[in-house]
mmCIF file of C-alpha atoms and ligand atoms in Angstrom:
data_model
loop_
_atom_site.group_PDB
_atom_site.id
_atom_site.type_symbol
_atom_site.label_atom_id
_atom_site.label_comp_id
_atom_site.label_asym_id
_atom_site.label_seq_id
_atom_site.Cartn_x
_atom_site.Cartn_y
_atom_site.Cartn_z
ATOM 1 C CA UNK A 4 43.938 10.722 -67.272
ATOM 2 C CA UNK A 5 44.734 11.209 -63.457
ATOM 3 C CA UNK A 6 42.492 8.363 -62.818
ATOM 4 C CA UNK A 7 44.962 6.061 -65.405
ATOM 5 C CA UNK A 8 48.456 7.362 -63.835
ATOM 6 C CA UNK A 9 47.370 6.787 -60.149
ATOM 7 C CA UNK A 10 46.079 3.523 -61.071
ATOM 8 C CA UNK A 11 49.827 2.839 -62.253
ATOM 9 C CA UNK A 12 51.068 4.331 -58.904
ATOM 10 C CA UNK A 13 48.944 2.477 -56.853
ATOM 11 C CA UNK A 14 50.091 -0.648 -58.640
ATOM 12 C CA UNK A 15 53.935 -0.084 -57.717
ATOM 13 C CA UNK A 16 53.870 2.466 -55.060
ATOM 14 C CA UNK A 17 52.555 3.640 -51.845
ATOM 15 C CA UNK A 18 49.859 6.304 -51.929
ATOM 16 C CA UNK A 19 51.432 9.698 -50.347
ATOM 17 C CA UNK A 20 49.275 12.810 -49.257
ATOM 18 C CA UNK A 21 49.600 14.785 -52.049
ATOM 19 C CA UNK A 22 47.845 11.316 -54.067
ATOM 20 C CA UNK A 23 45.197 11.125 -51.652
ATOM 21 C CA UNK A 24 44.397 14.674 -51.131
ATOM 22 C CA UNK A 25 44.407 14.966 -55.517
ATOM 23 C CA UNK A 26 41.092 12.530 -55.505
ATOM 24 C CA UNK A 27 37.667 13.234 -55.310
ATOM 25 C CA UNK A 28 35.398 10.744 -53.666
ATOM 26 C CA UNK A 29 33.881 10.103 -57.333
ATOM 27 C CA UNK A 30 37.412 9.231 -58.762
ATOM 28 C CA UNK A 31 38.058 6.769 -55.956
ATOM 29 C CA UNK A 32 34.796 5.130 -56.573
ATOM 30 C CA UNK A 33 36.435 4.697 -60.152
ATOM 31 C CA UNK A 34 39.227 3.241 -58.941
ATOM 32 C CA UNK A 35 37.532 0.766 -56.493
ATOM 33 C CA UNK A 36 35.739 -0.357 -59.436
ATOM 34 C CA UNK A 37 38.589 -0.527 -61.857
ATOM 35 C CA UNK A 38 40.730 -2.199 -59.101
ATOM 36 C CA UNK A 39 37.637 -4.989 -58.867
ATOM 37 C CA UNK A 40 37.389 -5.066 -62.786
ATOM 38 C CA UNK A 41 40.982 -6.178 -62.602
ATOM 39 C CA UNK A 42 40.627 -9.090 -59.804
ATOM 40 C CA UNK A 43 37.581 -10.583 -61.432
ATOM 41 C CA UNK A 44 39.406 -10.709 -64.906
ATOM 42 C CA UNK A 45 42.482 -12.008 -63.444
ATOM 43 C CA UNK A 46 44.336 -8.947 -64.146
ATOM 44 C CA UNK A 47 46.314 -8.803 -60.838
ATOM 45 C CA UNK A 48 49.710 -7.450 -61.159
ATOM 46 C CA UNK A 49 52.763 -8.284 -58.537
ATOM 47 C CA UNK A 50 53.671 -5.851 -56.209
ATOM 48 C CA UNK A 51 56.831 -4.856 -54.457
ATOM 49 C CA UNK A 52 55.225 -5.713 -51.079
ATOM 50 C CA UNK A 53 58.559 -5.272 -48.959
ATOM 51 C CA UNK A 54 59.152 -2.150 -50.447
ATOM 52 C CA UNK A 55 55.686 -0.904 -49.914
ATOM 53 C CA UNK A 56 55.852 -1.911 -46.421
ATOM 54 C CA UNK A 57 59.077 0.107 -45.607
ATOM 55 C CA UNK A 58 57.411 2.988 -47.605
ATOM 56 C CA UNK A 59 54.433 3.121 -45.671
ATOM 57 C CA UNK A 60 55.738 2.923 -42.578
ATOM 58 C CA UNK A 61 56.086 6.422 -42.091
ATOM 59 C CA UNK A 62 52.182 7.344 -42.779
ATOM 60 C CA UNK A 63 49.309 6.083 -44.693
ATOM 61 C CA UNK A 64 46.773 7.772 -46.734
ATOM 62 C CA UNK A 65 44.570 5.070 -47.582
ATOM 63 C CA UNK A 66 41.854 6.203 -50.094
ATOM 64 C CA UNK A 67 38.699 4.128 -49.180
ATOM 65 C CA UNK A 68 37.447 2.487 -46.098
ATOM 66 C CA UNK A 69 35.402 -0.742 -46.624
ATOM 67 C CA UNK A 70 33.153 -2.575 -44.277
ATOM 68 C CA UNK A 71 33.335 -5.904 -44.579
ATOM 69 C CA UNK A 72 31.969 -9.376 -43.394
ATOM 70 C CA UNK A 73 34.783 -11.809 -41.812
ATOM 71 C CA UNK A 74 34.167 -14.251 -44.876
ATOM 72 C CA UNK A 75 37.259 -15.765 -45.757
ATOM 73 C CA UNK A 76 36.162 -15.851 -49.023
ATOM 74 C CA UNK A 77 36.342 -12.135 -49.354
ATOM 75 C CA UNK A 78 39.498 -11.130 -49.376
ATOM 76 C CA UNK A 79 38.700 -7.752 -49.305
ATOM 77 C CA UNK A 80 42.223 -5.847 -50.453
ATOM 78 C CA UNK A 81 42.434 -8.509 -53.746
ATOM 79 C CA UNK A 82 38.665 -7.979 -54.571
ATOM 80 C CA UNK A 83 39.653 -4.314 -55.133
ATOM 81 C CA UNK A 84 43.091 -5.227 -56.406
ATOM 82 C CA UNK A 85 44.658 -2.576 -53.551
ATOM 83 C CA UNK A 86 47.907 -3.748 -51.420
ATOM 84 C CA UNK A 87 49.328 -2.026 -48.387
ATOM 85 C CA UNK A 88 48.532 1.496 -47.484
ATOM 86 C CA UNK A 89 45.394 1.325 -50.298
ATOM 87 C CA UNK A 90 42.293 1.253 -48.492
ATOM 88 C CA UNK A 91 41.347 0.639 -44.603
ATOM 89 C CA UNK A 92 39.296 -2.514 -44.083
ATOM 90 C CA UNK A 93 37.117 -3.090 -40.942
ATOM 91 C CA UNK A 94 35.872 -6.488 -41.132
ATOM 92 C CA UNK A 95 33.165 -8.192 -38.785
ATOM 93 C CA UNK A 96 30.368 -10.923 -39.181
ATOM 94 C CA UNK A 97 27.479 -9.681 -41.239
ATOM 95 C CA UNK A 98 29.164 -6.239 -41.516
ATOM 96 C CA UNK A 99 27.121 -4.962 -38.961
ATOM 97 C CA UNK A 100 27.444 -1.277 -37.330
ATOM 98 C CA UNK A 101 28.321 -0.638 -33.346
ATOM 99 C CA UNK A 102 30.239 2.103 -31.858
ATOM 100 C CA UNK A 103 33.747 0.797 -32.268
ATOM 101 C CA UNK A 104 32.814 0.237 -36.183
ATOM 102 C CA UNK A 105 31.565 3.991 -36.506
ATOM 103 C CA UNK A 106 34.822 5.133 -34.113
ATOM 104 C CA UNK A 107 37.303 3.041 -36.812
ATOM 105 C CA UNK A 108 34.986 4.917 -39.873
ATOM 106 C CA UNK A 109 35.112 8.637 -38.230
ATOM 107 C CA UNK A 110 39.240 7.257 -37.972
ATOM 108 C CA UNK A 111 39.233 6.510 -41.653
ATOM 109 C CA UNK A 112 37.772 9.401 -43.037
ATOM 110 C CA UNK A 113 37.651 12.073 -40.502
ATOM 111 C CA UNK A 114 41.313 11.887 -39.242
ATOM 112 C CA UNK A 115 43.107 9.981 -42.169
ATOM 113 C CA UNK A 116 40.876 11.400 -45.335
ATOM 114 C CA UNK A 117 39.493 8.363 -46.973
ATOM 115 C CA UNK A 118 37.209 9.329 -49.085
ATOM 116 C CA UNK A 119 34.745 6.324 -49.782
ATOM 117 C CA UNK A 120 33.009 4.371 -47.703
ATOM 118 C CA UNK A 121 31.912 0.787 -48.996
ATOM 119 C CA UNK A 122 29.371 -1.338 -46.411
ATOM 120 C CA UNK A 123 30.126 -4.596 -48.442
ATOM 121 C CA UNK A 124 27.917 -7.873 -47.752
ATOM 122 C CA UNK A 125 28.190 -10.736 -50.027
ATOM 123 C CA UNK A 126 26.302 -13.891 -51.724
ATOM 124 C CA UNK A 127 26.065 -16.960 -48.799
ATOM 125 C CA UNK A 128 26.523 -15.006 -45.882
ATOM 126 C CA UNK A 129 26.789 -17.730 -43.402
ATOM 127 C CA UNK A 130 26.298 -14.674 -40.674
ATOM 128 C CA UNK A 131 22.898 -13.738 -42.305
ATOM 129 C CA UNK A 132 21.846 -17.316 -42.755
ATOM 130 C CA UNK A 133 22.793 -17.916 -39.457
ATOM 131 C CA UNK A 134 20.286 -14.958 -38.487
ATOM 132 C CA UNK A 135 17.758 -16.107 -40.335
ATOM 133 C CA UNK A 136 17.793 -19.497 -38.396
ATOM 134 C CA UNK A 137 18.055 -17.409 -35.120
ATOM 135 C CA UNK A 138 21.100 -19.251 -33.885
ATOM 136 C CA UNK A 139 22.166 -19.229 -30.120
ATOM 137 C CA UNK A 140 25.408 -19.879 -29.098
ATOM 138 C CA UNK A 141 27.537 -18.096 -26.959
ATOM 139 C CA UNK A 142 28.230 -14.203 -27.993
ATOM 140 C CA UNK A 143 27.358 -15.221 -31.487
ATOM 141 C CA UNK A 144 23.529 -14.668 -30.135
ATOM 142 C CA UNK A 145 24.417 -11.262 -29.648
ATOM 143 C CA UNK A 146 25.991 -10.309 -33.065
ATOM 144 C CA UNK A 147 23.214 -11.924 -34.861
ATOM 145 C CA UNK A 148 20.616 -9.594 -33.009
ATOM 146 C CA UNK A 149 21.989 -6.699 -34.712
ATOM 147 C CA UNK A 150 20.984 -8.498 -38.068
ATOM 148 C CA UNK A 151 17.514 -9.914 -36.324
ATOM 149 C CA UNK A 152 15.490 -7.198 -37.011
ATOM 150 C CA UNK A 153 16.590 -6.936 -40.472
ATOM 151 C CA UNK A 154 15.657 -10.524 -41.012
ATOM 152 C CA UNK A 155 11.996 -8.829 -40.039
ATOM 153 C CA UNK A 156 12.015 -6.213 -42.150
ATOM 154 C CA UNK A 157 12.904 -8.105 -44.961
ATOM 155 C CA UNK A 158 10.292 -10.615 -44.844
ATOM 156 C CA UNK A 159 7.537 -7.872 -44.812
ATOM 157 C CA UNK A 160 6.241 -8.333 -48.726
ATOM 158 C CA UNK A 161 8.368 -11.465 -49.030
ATOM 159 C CA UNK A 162 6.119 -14.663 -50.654
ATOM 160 C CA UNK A 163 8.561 -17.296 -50.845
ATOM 161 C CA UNK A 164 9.820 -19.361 -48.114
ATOM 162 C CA UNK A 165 11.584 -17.472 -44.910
ATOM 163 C CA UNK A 166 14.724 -19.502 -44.753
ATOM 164 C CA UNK A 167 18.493 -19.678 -44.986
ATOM 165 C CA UNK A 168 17.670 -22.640 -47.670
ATOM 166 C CA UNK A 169 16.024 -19.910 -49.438
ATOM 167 C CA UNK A 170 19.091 -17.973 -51.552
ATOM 168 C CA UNK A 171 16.167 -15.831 -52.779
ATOM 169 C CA UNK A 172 15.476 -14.672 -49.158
ATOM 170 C CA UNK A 173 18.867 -14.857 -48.228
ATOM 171 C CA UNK A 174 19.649 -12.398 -50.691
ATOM 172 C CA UNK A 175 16.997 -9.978 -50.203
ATOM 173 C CA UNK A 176 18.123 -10.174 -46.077
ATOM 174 C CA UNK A 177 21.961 -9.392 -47.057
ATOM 175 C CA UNK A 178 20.802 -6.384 -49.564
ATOM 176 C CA UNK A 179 18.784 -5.260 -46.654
ATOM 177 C CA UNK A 180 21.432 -5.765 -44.121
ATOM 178 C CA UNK A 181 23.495 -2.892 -45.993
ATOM 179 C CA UNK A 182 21.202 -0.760 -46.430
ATOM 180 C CA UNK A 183 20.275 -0.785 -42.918
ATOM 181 C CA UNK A 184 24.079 -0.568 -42.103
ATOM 182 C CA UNK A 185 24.607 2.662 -43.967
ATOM 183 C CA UNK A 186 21.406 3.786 -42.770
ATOM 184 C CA UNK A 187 23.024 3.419 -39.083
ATOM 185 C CA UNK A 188 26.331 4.907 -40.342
ATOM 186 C CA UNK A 189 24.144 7.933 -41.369
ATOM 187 C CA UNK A 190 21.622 8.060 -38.425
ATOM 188 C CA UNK A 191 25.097 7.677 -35.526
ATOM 189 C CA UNK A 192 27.488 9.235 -36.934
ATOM 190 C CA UNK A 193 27.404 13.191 -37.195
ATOM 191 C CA UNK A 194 30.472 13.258 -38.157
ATOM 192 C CA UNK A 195 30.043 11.180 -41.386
ATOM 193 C CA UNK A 196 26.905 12.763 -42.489
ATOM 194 C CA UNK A 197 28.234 16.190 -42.295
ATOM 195 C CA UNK A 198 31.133 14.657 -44.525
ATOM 196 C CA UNK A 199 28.841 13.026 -46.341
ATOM 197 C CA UNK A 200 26.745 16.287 -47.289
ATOM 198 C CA UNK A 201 29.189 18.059 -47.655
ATOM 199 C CA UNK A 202 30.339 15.828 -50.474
ATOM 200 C CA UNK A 203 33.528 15.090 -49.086
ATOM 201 C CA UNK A 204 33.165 11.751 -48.948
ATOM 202 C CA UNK A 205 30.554 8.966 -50.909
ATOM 203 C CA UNK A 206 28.920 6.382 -48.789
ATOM 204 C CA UNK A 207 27.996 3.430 -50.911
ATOM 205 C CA UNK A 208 26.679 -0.262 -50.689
ATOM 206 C CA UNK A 209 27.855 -2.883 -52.177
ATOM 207 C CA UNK A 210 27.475 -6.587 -53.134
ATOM 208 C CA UNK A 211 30.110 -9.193 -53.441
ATOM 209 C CA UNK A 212 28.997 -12.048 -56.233
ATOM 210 C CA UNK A 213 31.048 -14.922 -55.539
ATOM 211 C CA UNK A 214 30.751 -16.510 -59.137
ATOM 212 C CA UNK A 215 31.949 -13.710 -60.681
ATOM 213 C CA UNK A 216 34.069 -11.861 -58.291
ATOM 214 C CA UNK A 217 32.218 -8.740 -59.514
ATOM 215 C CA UNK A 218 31.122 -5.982 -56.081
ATOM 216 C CA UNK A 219 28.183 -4.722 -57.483
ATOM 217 C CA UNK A 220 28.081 -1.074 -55.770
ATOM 218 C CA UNK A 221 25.278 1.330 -55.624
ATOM 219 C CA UNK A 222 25.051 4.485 -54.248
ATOM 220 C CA UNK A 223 21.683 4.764 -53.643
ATOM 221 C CA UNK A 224 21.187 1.031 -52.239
ATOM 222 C CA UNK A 225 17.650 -0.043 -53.558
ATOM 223 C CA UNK A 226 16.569 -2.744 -52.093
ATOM 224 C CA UNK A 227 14.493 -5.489 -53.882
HETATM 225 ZN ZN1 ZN B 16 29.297 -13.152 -44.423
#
Protein backbone atom coordinates (compact mmCIF):
# COMPACT_ATOMS: atom_id res chain seq x y z
CA UNK A 1 0.00 0.00 0.00
CA UNK A 2 2.71 2.69 0.92
CA UNK A 3 4.68 1.40 -1.91
CA UNK A 4 1.34 2.26 -4.40
CA UNK A 5 0.64 5.92 -2.83
CA UNK A 6 4.36 7.06 -3.04
CA UNK A 7 4.53 5.75 -6.42
CA UNK A 8 1.55 8.31 -7.11
CA UNK A 9 3.55 11.03 -5.23
CA UNK A 10 6.56 10.52 -6.92
CA UNK A 11 4.68 10.78 -10.18
CA UNK A 12 3.30 14.45 -9.40
CA UNK A 13 5.37 15.61 -6.58
CA UNK A 14 8.68 16.15 -5.11
CA UNK A 15 9.89 13.63 -2.55
CA UNK A 16 10.09 15.51 1.04
CA UNK A 17 11.95 14.04 4.18
CA UNK A 18 9.30 12.63 5.85
CA UNK A 19 8.83 10.36 2.14
CA UNK A 20 12.31 9.47 2.13
CA UNK A 21 12.92 8.78 5.69
CA UNK A 22 9.23 6.39 5.50
CA UNK A 23 11.24 3.83 2.98
CA UNK A 24 13.22 1.01 3.60
CA UNK A 25 16.01 0.21 1.23
CA UNK A 26 13.83 -2.99 0.16
CA UNK A 27 10.78 -0.73 -0.76
CA UNK A 28 12.94 1.54 -2.88
CA UNK A 29 14.34 -1.39 -4.68
CA UNK A 30 10.49 -1.92 -5.44
CA UNK A 31 10.08 1.20 -6.68
CA UNK A 32 13.23 1.31 -8.92
CA UNK A 33 11.84 -1.69 -10.41
CA UNK A 34 8.27 -0.60 -10.75
CA UNK A 35 9.53 2.83 -12.05
CA UNK A 36 11.62 0.60 -14.89
CA UNK A 37 8.49 -1.72 -15.40
CA UNK A 38 6.76 1.48 -16.38
CA UNK A 39 9.51 2.94 -18.98
CA UNK A 40 9.92 -0.36 -20.73
CA UNK A 41 6.04 -0.70 -21.18
CA UNK A 42 5.67 2.77 -22.22
CA UNK A 43 3.85 3.68 -19.19
CA UNK A 44 5.51 7.12 -18.63
CA UNK A 45 3.29 9.67 -17.22
CA UNK A 46 3.87 13.71 -17.67
CA UNK A 47 5.13 15.53 -14.98
CA UNK A 48 4.79 19.04 -13.70
CA UNK A 49 8.55 19.59 -14.24
CA UNK A 50 8.46 23.49 -13.47
CA UNK A 51 6.67 22.92 -10.51
CA UNK A 52 8.91 20.20 -9.32
CA UNK A 53 11.81 22.32 -9.94
CA UNK A 54 10.58 25.28 -7.75
CA UNK A 55 9.61 22.57 -5.15
CA UNK A 56 12.84 21.11 -4.90
CA UNK A 57 14.72 23.89 -4.72
CA UNK A 58 14.68 24.15 -1.18
CA UNK A 59 16.17 20.44 -0.46
CA UNK A 60 16.24 17.10 -2.01
CA UNK A 61 15.80 13.73 -0.62
CA UNK A 62 16.49 11.66 -3.47
CA UNK A 63 15.80 7.93 -2.70
CA UNK A 64 18.44 5.96 -4.75
CA UNK A 65 21.82 6.72 -6.09
CA UNK A 66 22.74 5.00 -9.42
CA UNK A 67 26.06 4.54 -11.05
CA UNK A 68 25.96 4.81 -14.39
CA UNK A 69 27.95 4.60 -17.75
CA UNK A 70 27.91 8.02 -19.91
CA UNK A 71 25.87 6.05 -22.69
CA UNK A 72 23.56 8.29 -24.20
CA UNK A 73 21.44 5.61 -24.67
CA UNK A 74 20.79 5.27 -21.01
CA UNK A 75 18.97 7.81 -19.91
CA UNK A 76 19.22 6.90 -16.57
CA UNK A 77 16.19 9.06 -14.70
CA UNK A 78 13.53 7.68 -17.69
CA UNK A 79 14.86 4.04 -17.37
CA UNK A 80 13.58 4.25 -13.76
CA UNK A 81 10.71 6.52 -14.70
CA UNK A 82 12.04 9.15 -11.71
CA UNK A 83 12.12 13.12 -12.54
CA UNK A 84 13.75 15.80 -10.46
CA UNK A 85 14.67 15.33 -6.89
CA UNK A 86 14.06 11.19 -7.46
CA UNK A 87 17.26 9.58 -7.43
CA UNK A 88 21.07 10.95 -7.65
CA UNK A 89 22.86 9.78 -10.78
CA UNK A 90 26.71 9.70 -11.08
CA UNK A 91 27.49 8.85 -14.52
CA UNK A 92 31.05 7.99 -16.04
CA UNK A 93 32.45 5.67 -18.88
CA UNK A 94 32.22 2.03 -17.96
CA UNK A 95 30.82 3.00 -14.52
CA UNK A 96 33.97 2.57 -13.03
CA UNK A 97 34.88 3.41 -9.18
CA UNK A 98 37.67 6.25 -8.09
CA UNK A 99 37.66 8.43 -5.15
CA UNK A 100 35.50 11.25 -6.39
CA UNK A 101 32.79 8.40 -7.39
CA UNK A 102 32.92 6.86 -3.74
CA UNK A 103 33.05 10.79 -2.24
CA UNK A 104 29.60 11.58 -4.54
CA UNK A 105 28.18 7.82 -3.08
CA UNK A 106 29.20 8.50 0.80
CA UNK A 107 27.26 12.21 -0.42
CA UNK A 108 24.25 10.28 -1.56
CA UNK A 109 23.68 8.07 1.12
CA UNK A 110 25.66 9.11 4.05
CA UNK A 111 24.72 12.87 4.11
CA UNK A 112 21.45 12.95 1.95
CA UNK A 113 19.92 9.25 2.95
CA UNK A 114 19.53 7.46 -0.28
CA UNK A 115 18.95 4.33 0.38
CA UNK A 116 19.94 2.14 -2.76
CA UNK A 117 22.77 1.98 -4.52
CA UNK A 118 22.55 0.66 -8.26
CA UNK A 119 26.26 0.12 -10.17
CA UNK A 120 24.39 -0.08 -13.60
CA UNK A 121 26.42 -1.28 -16.85
CA UNK A 122 24.58 -2.04 -19.93
CA UNK A 123 24.43 -4.27 -23.31
CA UNK A 124 27.23 -2.63 -26.05
CA UNK A 125 29.27 -0.83 -23.78
CA UNK A 126 31.39 0.97 -26.21
CA UNK A 127 33.71 1.77 -22.89
CA UNK A 128 34.14 -2.03 -22.24
CA UNK A 129 34.60 -2.86 -25.88
CA UNK A 130 36.88 -0.23 -26.09
CA UNK A 131 38.84 -2.05 -23.12
CA UNK A 132 38.77 -5.07 -24.54
CA UNK A 133 40.62 -3.70 -27.70
CA UNK A 134 43.05 -1.89 -25.26
CA UNK A 135 42.55 1.48 -26.86
CA UNK A 136 45.11 4.41 -26.40
CA UNK A 137 44.24 7.73 -26.84
CA UNK A 138 44.72 10.52 -24.77
CA UNK A 139 43.19 10.21 -21.00
CA UNK A 140 40.83 7.68 -22.41
CA UNK A 141 44.01 5.16 -21.83
CA UNK A 142 43.68 5.88 -18.37
CA UNK A 143 39.90 5.27 -17.74
CA UNK A 144 40.04 2.11 -19.62
CA UNK A 145 42.83 0.74 -17.19
CA UNK A 146 40.45 0.72 -14.45
CA UNK A 147 38.33 -1.78 -16.63
CA UNK A 148 41.79 -3.62 -17.96
CA UNK A 149 42.12 -5.92 -15.39
CA UNK A 150 38.61 -6.89 -15.48
CA UNK A 151 38.94 -7.66 -19.13
CA UNK A 152 41.63 -10.34 -17.45
CA UNK A 153 39.66 -11.69 -15.08
CA UNK A 154 36.97 -12.31 -17.23
CA UNK A 155 38.68 -14.22 -19.79
CA UNK A 156 40.01 -16.74 -17.15
CA UNK A 157 37.49 -19.90 -18.07
CA UNK A 158 36.31 -18.02 -21.15
CA UNK A 159 36.42 -20.51 -24.57
CA UNK A 160 35.12 -18.35 -27.13
CA UNK A 161 36.86 -15.65 -28.85
CA UNK A 162 38.43 -12.59 -26.58
CA UNK A 163 36.99 -9.71 -28.48
CA UNK A 164 34.75 -6.67 -28.57
CA UNK A 165 33.18 -8.56 -31.83
CA UNK A 166 32.41 -11.12 -29.35
CA UNK A 167 28.82 -9.87 -27.56
CA UNK A 168 29.24 -13.16 -25.66
CA UNK A 169 32.55 -11.87 -24.13
CA UNK A 170 31.49 -8.52 -24.12
CA UNK A 171 28.82 -9.40 -21.91
CA UNK A 172 30.50 -11.56 -19.54
CA UNK A 173 33.34 -8.37 -19.25
CA UNK A 174 30.37 -5.75 -18.47
CA UNK A 175 28.69 -8.33 -15.78
CA UNK A 176 32.13 -8.54 -14.41
CA UNK A 177 32.84 -4.92 -14.56
CA UNK A 178 29.93 -4.44 -11.84
CA UNK A 179 30.66 -6.78 -9.84
CA UNK A 180 34.10 -5.65 -9.52
CA UNK A 181 32.69 -2.05 -9.10
CA UNK A 182 30.60 -2.89 -6.07
CA UNK A 183 33.27 -5.01 -4.92
CA UNK A 184 35.49 -1.63 -4.84
CA UNK A 185 32.52 0.33 -3.40
CA UNK A 186 32.63 -2.31 -0.57
CA UNK A 187 36.46 -2.84 -0.20
CA UNK A 188 37.00 1.67 -0.16
CA UNK A 189 34.41 2.78 1.31
CA UNK A 190 33.94 2.23 5.21
CA UNK A 191 31.46 4.27 5.26
CA UNK A 192 29.15 2.34 2.83
CA UNK A 193 29.83 -1.01 4.19
CA UNK A 194 29.01 -0.09 7.66
CA UNK A 195 25.68 1.26 5.98
CA UNK A 196 25.54 -1.50 4.10
CA UNK A 197 25.65 -4.04 7.17
CA UNK A 198 23.88 -2.35 8.97
CA UNK A 199 21.07 -2.72 6.48
CA UNK A 200 20.53 0.76 5.99
CA UNK A 201 21.10 0.81 2.68
CA UNK A 202 21.09 -2.20 -0.38
CA UNK A 203 23.95 -2.20 -2.77
CA UNK A 204 22.90 -3.87 -5.96
CA UNK A 205 24.08 -4.54 -9.64
CA UNK A 206 22.39 -4.14 -12.37
CA UNK A 207 22.08 -4.67 -16.17
CA UNK A 208 20.57 -2.41 -18.71
CA UNK A 209 19.06 -4.61 -21.88
CA UNK A 210 18.73 -2.27 -24.60
CA UNK A 211 16.01 -4.34 -26.58
CA UNK A 212 13.86 -4.41 -23.93
CA UNK A 213 14.56 -1.49 -21.77
CA UNK A 214 14.32 -3.97 -18.85
CA UNK A 215 17.58 -3.26 -15.78
CA UNK A 216 17.92 -6.58 -14.76
CA UNK A 217 19.14 -6.05 -10.96
CA UNK A 218 20.61 -8.52 -8.64
CA UNK A 219 21.65 -8.23 -5.36
CA UNK A 220 23.98 -10.75 -5.12
CA UNK A 221 25.70 -10.09 -8.69
CA UNK A 222 26.61 -13.67 -10.01
CA UNK A 223 28.62 -13.55 -12.57
CA UNK A 224 28.47 -16.03 -15.55
ZN1 LIG B 1 28.83 2.12 -21.70
Amino acid sequence: MKRNILKKLLGSSVLTAEQQAALSPGEVLELLKEGNKDFAEDHLTVRNNSQRVRDAAIGQYPIAVVLSCLDSRVPVEDIFHRGIGDIFVARVAGNIVNEDILGSLEYACKISGAKVIVVMGHEYCGAIQSAIDNVKLGNITALLAKIRPVVEVASVGFTGEKTSANPAFVERVCRHNVAYSIEHIRQRSPILREMEKAHQILIVGGIYDMKTGLVHFSTNFIVN
